[in-house]
CSV table of C-alpha atoms and ligand atoms in Angstrom, one decimal:
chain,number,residue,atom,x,y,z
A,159,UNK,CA,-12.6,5.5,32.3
A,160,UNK,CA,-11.2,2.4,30.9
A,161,UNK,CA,-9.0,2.8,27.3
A,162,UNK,CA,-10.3,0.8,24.6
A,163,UNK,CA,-8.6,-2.3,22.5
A,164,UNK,CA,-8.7,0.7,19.7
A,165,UNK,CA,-8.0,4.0,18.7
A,166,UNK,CA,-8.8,5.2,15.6
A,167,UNK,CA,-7.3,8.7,14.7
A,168,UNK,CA,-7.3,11.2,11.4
A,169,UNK,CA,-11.3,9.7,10.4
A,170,UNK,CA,-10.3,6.5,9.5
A,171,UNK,CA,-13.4,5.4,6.9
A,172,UNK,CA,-16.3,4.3,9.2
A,173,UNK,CA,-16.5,0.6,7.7
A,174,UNK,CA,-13.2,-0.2,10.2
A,175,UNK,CA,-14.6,0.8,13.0
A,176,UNK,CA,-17.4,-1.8,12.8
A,177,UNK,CA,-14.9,-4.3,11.6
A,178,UNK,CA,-13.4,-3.8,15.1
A,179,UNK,CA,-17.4,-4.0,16.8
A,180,UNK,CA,-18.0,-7.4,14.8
A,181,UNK,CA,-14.8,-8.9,16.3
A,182,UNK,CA,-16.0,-7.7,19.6
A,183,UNK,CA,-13.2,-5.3,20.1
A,184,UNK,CA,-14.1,-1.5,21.6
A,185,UNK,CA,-13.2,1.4,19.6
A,186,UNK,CA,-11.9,4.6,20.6
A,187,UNK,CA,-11.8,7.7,17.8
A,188,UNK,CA,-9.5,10.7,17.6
A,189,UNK,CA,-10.2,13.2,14.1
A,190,UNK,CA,-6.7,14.3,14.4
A,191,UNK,CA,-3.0,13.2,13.7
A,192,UNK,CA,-1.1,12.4,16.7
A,193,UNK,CA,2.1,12.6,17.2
A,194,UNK,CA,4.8,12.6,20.3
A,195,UNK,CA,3.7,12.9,24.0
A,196,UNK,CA,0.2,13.7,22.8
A,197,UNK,CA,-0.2,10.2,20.9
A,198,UNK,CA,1.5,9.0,24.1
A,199,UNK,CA,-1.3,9.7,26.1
A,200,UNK,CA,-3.7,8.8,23.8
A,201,UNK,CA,-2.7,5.4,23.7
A,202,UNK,CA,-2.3,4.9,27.4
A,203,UNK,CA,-3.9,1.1,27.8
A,204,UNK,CA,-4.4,0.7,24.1
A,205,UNK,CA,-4.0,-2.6,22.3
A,206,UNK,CA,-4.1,-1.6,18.7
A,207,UNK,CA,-3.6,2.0,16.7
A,208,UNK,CA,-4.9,2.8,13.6
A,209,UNK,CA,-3.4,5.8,11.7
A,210,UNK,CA,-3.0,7.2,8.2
A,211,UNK,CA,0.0,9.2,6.8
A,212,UNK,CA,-0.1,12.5,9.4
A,213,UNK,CA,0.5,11.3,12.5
A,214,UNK,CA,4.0,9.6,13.4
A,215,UNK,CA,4.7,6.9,15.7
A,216,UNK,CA,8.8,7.4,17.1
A,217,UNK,CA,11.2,5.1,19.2
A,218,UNK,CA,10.2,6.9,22.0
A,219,UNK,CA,6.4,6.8,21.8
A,220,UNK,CA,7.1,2.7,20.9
A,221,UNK,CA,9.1,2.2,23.9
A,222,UNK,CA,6.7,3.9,26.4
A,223,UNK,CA,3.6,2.2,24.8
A,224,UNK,CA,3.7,-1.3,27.0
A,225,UNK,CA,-0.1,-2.0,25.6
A,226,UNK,CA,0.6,-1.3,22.2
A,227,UNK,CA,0.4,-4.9,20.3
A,228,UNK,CA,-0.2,-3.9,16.9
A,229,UNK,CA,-0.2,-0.6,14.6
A,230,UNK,CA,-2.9,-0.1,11.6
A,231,UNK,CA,-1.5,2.3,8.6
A,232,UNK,CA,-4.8,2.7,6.8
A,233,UNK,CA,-3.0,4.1,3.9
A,234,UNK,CA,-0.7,2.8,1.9
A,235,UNK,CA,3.1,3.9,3.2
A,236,UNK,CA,4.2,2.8,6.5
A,237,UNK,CA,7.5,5.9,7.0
A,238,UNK,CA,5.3,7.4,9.8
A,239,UNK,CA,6.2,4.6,11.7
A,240,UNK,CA,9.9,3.7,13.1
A,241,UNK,CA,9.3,-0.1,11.5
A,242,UNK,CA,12.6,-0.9,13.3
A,243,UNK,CA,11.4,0.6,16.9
A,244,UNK,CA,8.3,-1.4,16.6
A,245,UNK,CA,9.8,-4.5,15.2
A,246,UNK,CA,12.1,-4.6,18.9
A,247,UNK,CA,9.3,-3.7,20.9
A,248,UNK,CA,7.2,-6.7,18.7
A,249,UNK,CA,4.7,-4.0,18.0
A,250,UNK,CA,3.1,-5.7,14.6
A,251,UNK,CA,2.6,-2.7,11.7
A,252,UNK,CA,0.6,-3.4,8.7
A,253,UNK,CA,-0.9,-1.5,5.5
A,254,UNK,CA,-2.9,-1.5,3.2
A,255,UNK,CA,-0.5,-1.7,-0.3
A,256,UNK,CA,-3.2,-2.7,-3.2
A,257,UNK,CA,-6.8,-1.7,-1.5
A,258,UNK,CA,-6.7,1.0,-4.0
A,259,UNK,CA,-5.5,-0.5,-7.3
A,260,UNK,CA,-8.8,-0.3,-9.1
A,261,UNK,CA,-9.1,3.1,-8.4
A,262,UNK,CA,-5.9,3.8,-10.0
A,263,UNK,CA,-6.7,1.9,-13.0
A,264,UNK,CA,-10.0,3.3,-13.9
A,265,UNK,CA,-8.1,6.8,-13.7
A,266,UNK,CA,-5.8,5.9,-16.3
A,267,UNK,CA,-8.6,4.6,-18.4
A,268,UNK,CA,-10.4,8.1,-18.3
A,269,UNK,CA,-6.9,9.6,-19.0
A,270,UNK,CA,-6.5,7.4,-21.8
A,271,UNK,CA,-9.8,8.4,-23.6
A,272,UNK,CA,-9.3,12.3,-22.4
A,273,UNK,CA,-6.1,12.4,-24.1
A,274,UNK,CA,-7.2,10.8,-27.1
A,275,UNK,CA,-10.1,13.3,-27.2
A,276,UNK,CA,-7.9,16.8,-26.3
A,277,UNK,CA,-10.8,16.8,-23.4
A,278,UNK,CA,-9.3,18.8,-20.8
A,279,UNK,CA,-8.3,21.7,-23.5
A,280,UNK,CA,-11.4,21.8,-25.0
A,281,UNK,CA,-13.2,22.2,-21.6
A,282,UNK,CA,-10.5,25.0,-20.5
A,283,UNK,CA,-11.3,26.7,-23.4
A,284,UNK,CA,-15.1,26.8,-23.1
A,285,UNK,CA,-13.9,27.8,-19.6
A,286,UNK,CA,-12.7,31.0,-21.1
A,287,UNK,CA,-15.3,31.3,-23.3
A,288,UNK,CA,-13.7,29.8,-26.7
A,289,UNK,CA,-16.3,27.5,-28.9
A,290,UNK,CA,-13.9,24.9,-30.5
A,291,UNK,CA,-16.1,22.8,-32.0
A,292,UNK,CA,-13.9,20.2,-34.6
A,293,UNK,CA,-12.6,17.0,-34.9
A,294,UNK,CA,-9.1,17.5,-36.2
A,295,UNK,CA,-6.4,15.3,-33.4
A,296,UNK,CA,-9.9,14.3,-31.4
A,297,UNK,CA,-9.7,10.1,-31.9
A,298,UNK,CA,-11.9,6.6,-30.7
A,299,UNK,CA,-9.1,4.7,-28.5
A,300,UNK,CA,-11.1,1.5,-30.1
A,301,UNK,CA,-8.1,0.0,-32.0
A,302,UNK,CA,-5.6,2.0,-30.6
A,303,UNK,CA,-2.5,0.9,-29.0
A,304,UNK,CA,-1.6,0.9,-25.4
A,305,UNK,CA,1.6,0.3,-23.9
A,306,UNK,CA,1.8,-0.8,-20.3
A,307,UNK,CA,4.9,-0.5,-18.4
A,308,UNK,CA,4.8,-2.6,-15.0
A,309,UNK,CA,2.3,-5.2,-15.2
A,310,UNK,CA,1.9,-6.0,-11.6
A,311,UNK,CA,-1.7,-5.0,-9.9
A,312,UNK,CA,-2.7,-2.1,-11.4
A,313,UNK,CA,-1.3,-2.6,-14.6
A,314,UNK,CA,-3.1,-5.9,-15.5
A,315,UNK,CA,-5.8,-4.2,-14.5
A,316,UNK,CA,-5.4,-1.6,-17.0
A,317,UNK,CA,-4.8,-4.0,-19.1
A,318,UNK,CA,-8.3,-5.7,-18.6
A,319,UNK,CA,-10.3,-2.7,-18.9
A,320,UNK,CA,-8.2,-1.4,-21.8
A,321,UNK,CA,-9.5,-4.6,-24.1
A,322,UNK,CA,-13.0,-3.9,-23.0
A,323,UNK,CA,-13.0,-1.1,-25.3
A,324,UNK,CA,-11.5,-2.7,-28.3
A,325,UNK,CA,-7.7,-1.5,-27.5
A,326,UNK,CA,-4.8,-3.4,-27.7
A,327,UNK,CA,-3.1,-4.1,-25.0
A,328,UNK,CA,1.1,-4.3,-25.2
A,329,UNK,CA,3.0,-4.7,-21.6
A,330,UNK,CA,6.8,-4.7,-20.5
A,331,UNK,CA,7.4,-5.7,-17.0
A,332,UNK,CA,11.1,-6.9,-16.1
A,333,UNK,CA,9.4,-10.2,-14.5
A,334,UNK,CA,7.5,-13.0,-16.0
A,335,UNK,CA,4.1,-11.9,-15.8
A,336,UNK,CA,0.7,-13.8,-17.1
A,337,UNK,CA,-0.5,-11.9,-20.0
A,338,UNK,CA,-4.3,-11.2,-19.4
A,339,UNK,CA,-7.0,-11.6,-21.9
A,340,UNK,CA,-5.0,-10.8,-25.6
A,341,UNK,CA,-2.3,-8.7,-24.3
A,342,UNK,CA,0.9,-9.1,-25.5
A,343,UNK,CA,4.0,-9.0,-23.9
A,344,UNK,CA,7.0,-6.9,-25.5
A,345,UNK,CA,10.5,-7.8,-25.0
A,346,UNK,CA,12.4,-4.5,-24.2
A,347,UNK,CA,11.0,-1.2,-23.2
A,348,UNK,CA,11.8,0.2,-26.9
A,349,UNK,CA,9.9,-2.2,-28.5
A,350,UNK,CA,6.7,-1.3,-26.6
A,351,UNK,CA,7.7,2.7,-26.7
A,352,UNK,CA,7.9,2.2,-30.5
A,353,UNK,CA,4.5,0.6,-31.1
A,354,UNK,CA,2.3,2.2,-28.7
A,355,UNK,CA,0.2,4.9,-29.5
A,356,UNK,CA,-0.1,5.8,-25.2
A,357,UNK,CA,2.1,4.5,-22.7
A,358,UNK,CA,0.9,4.3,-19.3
A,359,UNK,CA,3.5,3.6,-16.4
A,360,UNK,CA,3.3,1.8,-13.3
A,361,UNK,CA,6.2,0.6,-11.8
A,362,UNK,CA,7.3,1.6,-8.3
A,363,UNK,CA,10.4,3.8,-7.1
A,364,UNK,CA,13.7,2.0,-7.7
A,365,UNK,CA,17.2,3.2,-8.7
A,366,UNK,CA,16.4,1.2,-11.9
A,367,UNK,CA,12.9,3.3,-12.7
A,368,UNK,CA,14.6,6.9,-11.6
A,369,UNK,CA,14.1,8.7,-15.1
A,370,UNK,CA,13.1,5.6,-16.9
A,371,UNK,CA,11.3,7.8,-19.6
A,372,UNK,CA,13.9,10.6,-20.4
A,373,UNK,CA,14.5,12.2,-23.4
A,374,UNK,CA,15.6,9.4,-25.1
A,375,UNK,CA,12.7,6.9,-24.7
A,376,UNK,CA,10.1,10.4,-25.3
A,377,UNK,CA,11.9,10.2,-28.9
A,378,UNK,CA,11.3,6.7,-29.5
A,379,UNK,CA,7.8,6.5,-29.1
A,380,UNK,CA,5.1,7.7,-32.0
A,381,UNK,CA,4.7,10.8,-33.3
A,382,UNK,CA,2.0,12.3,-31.6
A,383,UNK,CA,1.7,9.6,-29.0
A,384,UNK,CA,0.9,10.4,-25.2
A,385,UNK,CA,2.0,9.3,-21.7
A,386,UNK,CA,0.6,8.6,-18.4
A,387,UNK,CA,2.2,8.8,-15.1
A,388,UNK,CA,0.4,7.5,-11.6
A,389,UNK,CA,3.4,5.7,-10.9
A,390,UNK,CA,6.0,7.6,-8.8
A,391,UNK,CA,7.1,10.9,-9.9
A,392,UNK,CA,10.7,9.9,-10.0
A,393,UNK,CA,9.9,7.5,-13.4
A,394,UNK,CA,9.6,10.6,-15.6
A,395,UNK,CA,11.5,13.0,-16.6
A,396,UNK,CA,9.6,16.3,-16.8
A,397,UNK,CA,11.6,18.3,-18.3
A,398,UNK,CA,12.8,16.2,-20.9
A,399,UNK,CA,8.7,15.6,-21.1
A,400,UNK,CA,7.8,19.7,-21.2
A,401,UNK,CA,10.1,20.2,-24.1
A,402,UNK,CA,8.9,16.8,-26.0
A,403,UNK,CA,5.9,18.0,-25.9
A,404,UNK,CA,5.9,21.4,-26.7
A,405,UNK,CA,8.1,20.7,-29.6
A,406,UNK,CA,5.1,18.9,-30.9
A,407,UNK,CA,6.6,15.1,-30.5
A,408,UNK,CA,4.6,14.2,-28.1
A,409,UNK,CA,0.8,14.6,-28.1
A,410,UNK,CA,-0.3,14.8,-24.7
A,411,UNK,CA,0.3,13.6,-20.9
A,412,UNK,CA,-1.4,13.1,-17.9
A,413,UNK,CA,0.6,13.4,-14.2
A,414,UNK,CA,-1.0,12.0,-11.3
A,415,UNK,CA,2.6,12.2,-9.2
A,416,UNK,CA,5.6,14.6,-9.4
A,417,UNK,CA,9.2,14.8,-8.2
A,418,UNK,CA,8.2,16.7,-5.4
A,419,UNK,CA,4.6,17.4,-4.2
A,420,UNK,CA,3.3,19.3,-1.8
A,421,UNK,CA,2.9,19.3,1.7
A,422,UNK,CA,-0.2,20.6,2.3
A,423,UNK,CA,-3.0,21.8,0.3
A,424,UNK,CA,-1.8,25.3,1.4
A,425,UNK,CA,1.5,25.2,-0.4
A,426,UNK,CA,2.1,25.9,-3.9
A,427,UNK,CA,2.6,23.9,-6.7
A,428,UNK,CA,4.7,24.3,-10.0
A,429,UNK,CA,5.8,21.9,-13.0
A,430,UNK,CA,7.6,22.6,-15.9
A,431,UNK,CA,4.5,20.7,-17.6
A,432,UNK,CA,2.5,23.6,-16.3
A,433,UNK,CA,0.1,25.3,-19.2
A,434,UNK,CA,1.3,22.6,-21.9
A,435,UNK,CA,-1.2,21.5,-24.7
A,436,UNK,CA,-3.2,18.5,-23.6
A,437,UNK,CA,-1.5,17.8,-20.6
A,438,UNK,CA,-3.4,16.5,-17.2
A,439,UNK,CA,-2.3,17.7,-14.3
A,440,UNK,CA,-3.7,15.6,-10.7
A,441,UNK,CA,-2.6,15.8,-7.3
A,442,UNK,CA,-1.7,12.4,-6.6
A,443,UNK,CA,-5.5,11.2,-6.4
A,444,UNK,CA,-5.2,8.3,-8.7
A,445,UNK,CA,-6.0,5.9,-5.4
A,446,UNK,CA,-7.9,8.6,-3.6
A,447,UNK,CA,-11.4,7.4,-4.0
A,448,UNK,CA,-14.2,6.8,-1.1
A,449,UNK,CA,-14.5,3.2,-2.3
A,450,UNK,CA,-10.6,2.8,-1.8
A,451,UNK,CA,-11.0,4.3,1.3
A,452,UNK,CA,-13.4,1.7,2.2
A,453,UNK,CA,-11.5,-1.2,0.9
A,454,UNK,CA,-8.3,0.1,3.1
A,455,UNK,CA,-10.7,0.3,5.7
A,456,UNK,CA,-11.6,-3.5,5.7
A,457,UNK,CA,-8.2,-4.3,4.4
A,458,UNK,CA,-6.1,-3.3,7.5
A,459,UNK,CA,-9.4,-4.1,10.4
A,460,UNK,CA,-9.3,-7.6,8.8
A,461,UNK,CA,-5.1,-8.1,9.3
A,462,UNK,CA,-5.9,-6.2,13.0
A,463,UNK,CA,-8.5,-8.5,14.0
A,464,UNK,CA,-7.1,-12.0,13.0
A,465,UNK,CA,-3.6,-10.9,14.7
A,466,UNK,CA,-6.4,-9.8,17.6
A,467,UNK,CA,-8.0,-13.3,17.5
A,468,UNK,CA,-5.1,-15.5,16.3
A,469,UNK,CA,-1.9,-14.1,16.1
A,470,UNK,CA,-1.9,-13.9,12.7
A,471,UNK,CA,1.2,-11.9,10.8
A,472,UNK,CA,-0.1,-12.2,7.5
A,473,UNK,CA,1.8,-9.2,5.3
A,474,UNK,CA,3.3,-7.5,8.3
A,475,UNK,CA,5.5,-5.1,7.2
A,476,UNK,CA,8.0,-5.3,9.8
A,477,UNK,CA,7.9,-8.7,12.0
A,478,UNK,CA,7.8,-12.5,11.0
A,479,UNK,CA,4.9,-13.2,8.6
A,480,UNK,CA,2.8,-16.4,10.5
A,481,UNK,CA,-0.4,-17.2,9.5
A,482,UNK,CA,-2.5,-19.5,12.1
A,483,UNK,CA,-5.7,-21.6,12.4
A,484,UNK,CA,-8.4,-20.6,15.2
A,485,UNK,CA,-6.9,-22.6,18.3
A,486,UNK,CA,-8.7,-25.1,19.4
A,487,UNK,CA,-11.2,-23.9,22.3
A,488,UNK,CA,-9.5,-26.4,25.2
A,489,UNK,CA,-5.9,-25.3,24.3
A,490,UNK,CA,-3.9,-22.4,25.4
A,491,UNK,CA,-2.5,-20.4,22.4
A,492,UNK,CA,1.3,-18.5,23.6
A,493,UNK,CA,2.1,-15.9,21.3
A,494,UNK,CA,5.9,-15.2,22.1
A,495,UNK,CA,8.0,-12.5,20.7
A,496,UNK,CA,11.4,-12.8,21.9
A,497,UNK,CA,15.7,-11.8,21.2
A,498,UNK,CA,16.1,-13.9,18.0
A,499,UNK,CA,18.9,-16.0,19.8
A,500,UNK,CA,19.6,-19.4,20.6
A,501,UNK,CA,18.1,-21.6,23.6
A,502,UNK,CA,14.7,-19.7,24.0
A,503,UNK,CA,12.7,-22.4,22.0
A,504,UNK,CA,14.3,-25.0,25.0
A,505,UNK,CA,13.8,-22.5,27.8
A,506,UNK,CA,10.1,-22.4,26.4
A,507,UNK,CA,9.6,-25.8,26.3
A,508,UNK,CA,10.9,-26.4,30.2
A,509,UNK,CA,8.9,-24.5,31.8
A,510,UNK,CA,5.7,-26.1,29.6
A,511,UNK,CA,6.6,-29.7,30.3
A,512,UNK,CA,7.3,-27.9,34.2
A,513,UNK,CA,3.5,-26.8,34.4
A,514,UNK,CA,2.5,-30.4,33.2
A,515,UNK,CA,1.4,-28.8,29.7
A,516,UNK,CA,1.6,-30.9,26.1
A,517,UNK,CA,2.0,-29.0,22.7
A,518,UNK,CA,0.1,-29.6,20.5
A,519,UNK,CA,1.4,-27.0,17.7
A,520,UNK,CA,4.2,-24.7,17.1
A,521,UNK,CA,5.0,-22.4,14.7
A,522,UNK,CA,8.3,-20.2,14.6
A,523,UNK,CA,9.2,-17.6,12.2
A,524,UNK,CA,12.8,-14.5,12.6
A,525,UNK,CA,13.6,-12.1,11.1
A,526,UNK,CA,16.6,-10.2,11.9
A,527,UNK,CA,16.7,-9.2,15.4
A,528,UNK,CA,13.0,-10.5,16.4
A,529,UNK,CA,11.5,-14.2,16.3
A,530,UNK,CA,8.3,-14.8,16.8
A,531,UNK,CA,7.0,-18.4,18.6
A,532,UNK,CA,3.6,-19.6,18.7
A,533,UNK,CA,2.7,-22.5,21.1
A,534,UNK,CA,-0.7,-24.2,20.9
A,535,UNK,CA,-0.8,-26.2,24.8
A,536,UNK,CA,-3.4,-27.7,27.4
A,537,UNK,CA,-4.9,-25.3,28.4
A,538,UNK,CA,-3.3,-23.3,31.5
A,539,UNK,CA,-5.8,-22.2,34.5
A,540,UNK,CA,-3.0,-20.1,36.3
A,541,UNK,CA,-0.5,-17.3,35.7
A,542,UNK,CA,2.7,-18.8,37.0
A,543,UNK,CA,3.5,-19.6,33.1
A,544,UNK,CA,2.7,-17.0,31.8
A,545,UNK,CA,4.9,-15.1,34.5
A,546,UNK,CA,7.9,-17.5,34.3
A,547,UNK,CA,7.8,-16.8,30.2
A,548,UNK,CA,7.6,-12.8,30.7
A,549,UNK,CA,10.4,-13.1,33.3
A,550,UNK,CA,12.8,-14.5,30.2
A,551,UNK,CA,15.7,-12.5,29.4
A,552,UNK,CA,15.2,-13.2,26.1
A,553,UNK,CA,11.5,-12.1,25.7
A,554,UNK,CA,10.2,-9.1,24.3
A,555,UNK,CA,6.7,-9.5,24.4
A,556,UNK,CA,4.2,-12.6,25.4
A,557,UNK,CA,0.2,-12.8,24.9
A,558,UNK,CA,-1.7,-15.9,25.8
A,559,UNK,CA,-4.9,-17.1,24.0
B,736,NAI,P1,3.1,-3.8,-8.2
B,736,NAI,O1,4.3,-4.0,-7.4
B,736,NAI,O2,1.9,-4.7,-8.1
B,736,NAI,O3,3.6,-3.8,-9.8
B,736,NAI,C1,4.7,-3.2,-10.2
B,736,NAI,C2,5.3,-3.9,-11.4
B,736,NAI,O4,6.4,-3.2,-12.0
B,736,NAI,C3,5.8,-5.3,-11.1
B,736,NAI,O5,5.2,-6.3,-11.9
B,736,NAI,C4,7.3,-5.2,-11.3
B,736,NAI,O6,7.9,-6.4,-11.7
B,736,NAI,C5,7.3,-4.2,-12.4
B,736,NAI,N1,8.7,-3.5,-12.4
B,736,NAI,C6,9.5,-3.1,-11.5
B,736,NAI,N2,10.6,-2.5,-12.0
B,736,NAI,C7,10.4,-2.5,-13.3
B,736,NAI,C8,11.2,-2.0,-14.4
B,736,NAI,N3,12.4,-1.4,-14.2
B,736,NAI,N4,10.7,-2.2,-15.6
B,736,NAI,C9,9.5,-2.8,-15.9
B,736,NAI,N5,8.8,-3.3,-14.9
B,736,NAI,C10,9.2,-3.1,-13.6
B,736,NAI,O7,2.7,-2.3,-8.0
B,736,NAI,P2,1.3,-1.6,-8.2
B,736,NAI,O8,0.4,-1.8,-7.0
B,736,NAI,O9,0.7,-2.0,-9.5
B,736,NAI,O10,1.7,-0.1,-8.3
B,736,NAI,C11,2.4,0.5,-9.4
B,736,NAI,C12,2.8,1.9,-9.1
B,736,NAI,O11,1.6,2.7,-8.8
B,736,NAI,C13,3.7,2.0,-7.8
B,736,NAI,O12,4.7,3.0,-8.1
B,736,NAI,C14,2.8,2.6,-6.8
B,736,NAI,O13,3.5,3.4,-5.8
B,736,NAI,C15,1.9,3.5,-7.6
B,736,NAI,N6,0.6,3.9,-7.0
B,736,NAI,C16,0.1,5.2,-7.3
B,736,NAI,C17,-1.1,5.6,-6.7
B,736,NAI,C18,-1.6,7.0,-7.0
B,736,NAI,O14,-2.3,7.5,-6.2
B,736,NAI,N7,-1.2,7.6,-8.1
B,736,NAI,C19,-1.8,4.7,-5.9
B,736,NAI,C20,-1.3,3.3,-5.8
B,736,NAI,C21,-0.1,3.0,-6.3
């Protein structure tokens, strides 16, 4: 039985797999993660993988996977893959990095109101069988303040649905960012802990976020204010947060991510934030929605197919970023990874003007080790270019169009 163009493993969301069907591509499907000599034969005479965070593509499955031409995280990290392996080998790998940034965003706004409301008490207490009924530390987010650190996609997001109910909107990103609607932009991180009455981070990992909210920053804000993290769990500092807020500073929090989470829904869980007032504890599900799932879905099938059907590099992670036209239908299209060294461009263009071809386009883009050419030519009716381009020292990989 013949292989087909894809394989989709660890039930990828549906929508791709008729994203692959429209472009006229067959599709192969695996439940499962993958990994080693079992991925290895799983992608015997495959063009294009698609995977999401459990299955792990080595050096060594790269190397022994001569039909692989492109790799499909449907997720949003790419460490399951050696980027580096894949970049030699001119395997393309791309992701899915802001498919799930509304998701995220109408979490926070929930968490926003929930906080303000002492929600998540009041329901564990009717849990246990405690009526509660009063309004004392229960308030309308209308007219409150919120402070938005990172304004990049998910923040200005925030930031939009924020102002639809009446709040206003304060941001502190360390880049120049368009202020949305009547949000305001602060100019240090203390001025916006100071006036907000919730801060809500989103920033990524960096040495320059580790611990970004430690005790010090906790102090600064409001009396009674809360926090929200769907960031990374390295921007807060829990402890510094447990004992803010069970010294009654601050008023509440809600944690989407943690220092160190889980591996598996099997293993156990602790956080010194565990059994605090008005705290909201999530495991990392702030994307995790079946709309996101269908937006990644579309997302990474649409970067597939046009590299499929083009070439096109658009936003892949680890090879030269070209984006290309449709070739015309009476040209040849050469899509040339090669050694990112001098003289190949000339060797290339030898054994064209050899086979009586003109170029009509090129396109070149490195990086690093890898470059990546594309040729648009007469068309070609034979092989023997094609064969003279493989046989290149300097060539790593070569499709024609
Ligand atoms: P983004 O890259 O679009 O925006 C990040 C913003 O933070 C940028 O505007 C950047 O300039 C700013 N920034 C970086 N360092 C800063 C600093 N030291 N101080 C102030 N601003 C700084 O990222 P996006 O997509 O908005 O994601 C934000 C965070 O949310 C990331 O950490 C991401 O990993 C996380 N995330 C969490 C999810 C979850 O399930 N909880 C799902 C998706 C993303």
């Amino acid at each position: 039985m013949s292989s087909p163009d894809v394989l989709l493993l660890e039930k990828i969301h549906p929508d791709a797999e008729e994203a692959f069907v429209d472009a006229g591509l067959s599709v192969g499907r695996c439940d499962k993660s993958l990994s080693g000599n079992d991925l290895l034969s799983a992608i015997d005479g495959v063009r294009f993988l698609g995977l999401r965070s459990k299955s792990r593509v080595n050096a060594d499955v790269l190397i022994a996977a001569h039909s692989l031409e492109a790799i499909g995280c449907f997720c949003i990290g790419t460490n399951q893959v050696d980027l580096d392996a894949a970049a030699a080998g001119g395997t393309a790998v791309f992701n899915s990095p802001f498919s799930n940034t509304r998701s995220v965003a109408e979490m926070t706004l929930s968490e926003i109101i929930a906080l303000h409301r002492r929600l998540f008490d009041r329901s564990m207490q009717l849990h246990n069988g405690q009526w509660n009924k009063s309004a004392a530390g229960a308030h309308e987010v209308r007219g409150r303040t919120v402070g938005i650190v990172g304004y990049g996609h998910i923040g200005s997001q925030v930031s939009v649905l924020a102002e639809a109910l009446g709040m206003r909107v304060l941001f502190y990103d360390v880049l120049p960012r368009m202020a949305l609607g009547n949000a305001q932009p602060c100019k240090s991180l203390v001025e916006l802990l100071q006036k907000s009455d919730v801060v809500t981070m989103h920033v990524p990992a960096t040495p320059t976020t580790h611990h970004m909210i430690g005790a010090d920053e906790l102090s600064t804000m409001k009396t009674g204010a809360s926090i929200i993290n769907n960031a990374r769990g390295t921007v807060v500092d829990l402890v510094a947060l447990a004992q803010s807020i069970n010294n009654g500073h601050i008023g509440g929090a809600a944690l989407d991510v943690f220092p160190e989470e889980p591996g598996s829904n099997n293993d156990i869980f602790s956080c010194p934030l565990a059994g605090a007032p008005n705290v909201i504890l999530t495991p990392h599900v702030g994307g995790s929605t079946e709309e996101a799932q269908s937006q990644i879905a579309m997302d990474v099938a649409s970067k597939l197919t046009r590299f499929a059907a083009t070439g096109t590099t658009t936003s892949s992670v680890n090879i030269p970023e070209v984006d290309l036209p449709v070739h015309h239908p009476e040209h040849s299209r050469i899509l040339h990874f090669h050694r990112n060294v001098p003289g190949v461009l000339s060797s290339l263009h030898t054994i064209i003007a050899n086979a009586g071809a003109n170029i009509h386009a090129e396109y070149l883009q490195s990086q690093g080790d890898v470059s990546y050419v594309i040729l648009d030519i007469d068309a070609v009716k034979d092989d023997v270019l094609a064969k003279q381009i493989s046989e290149l020292d300097e060539t790593i990989r070569l499709r024609v169009l």
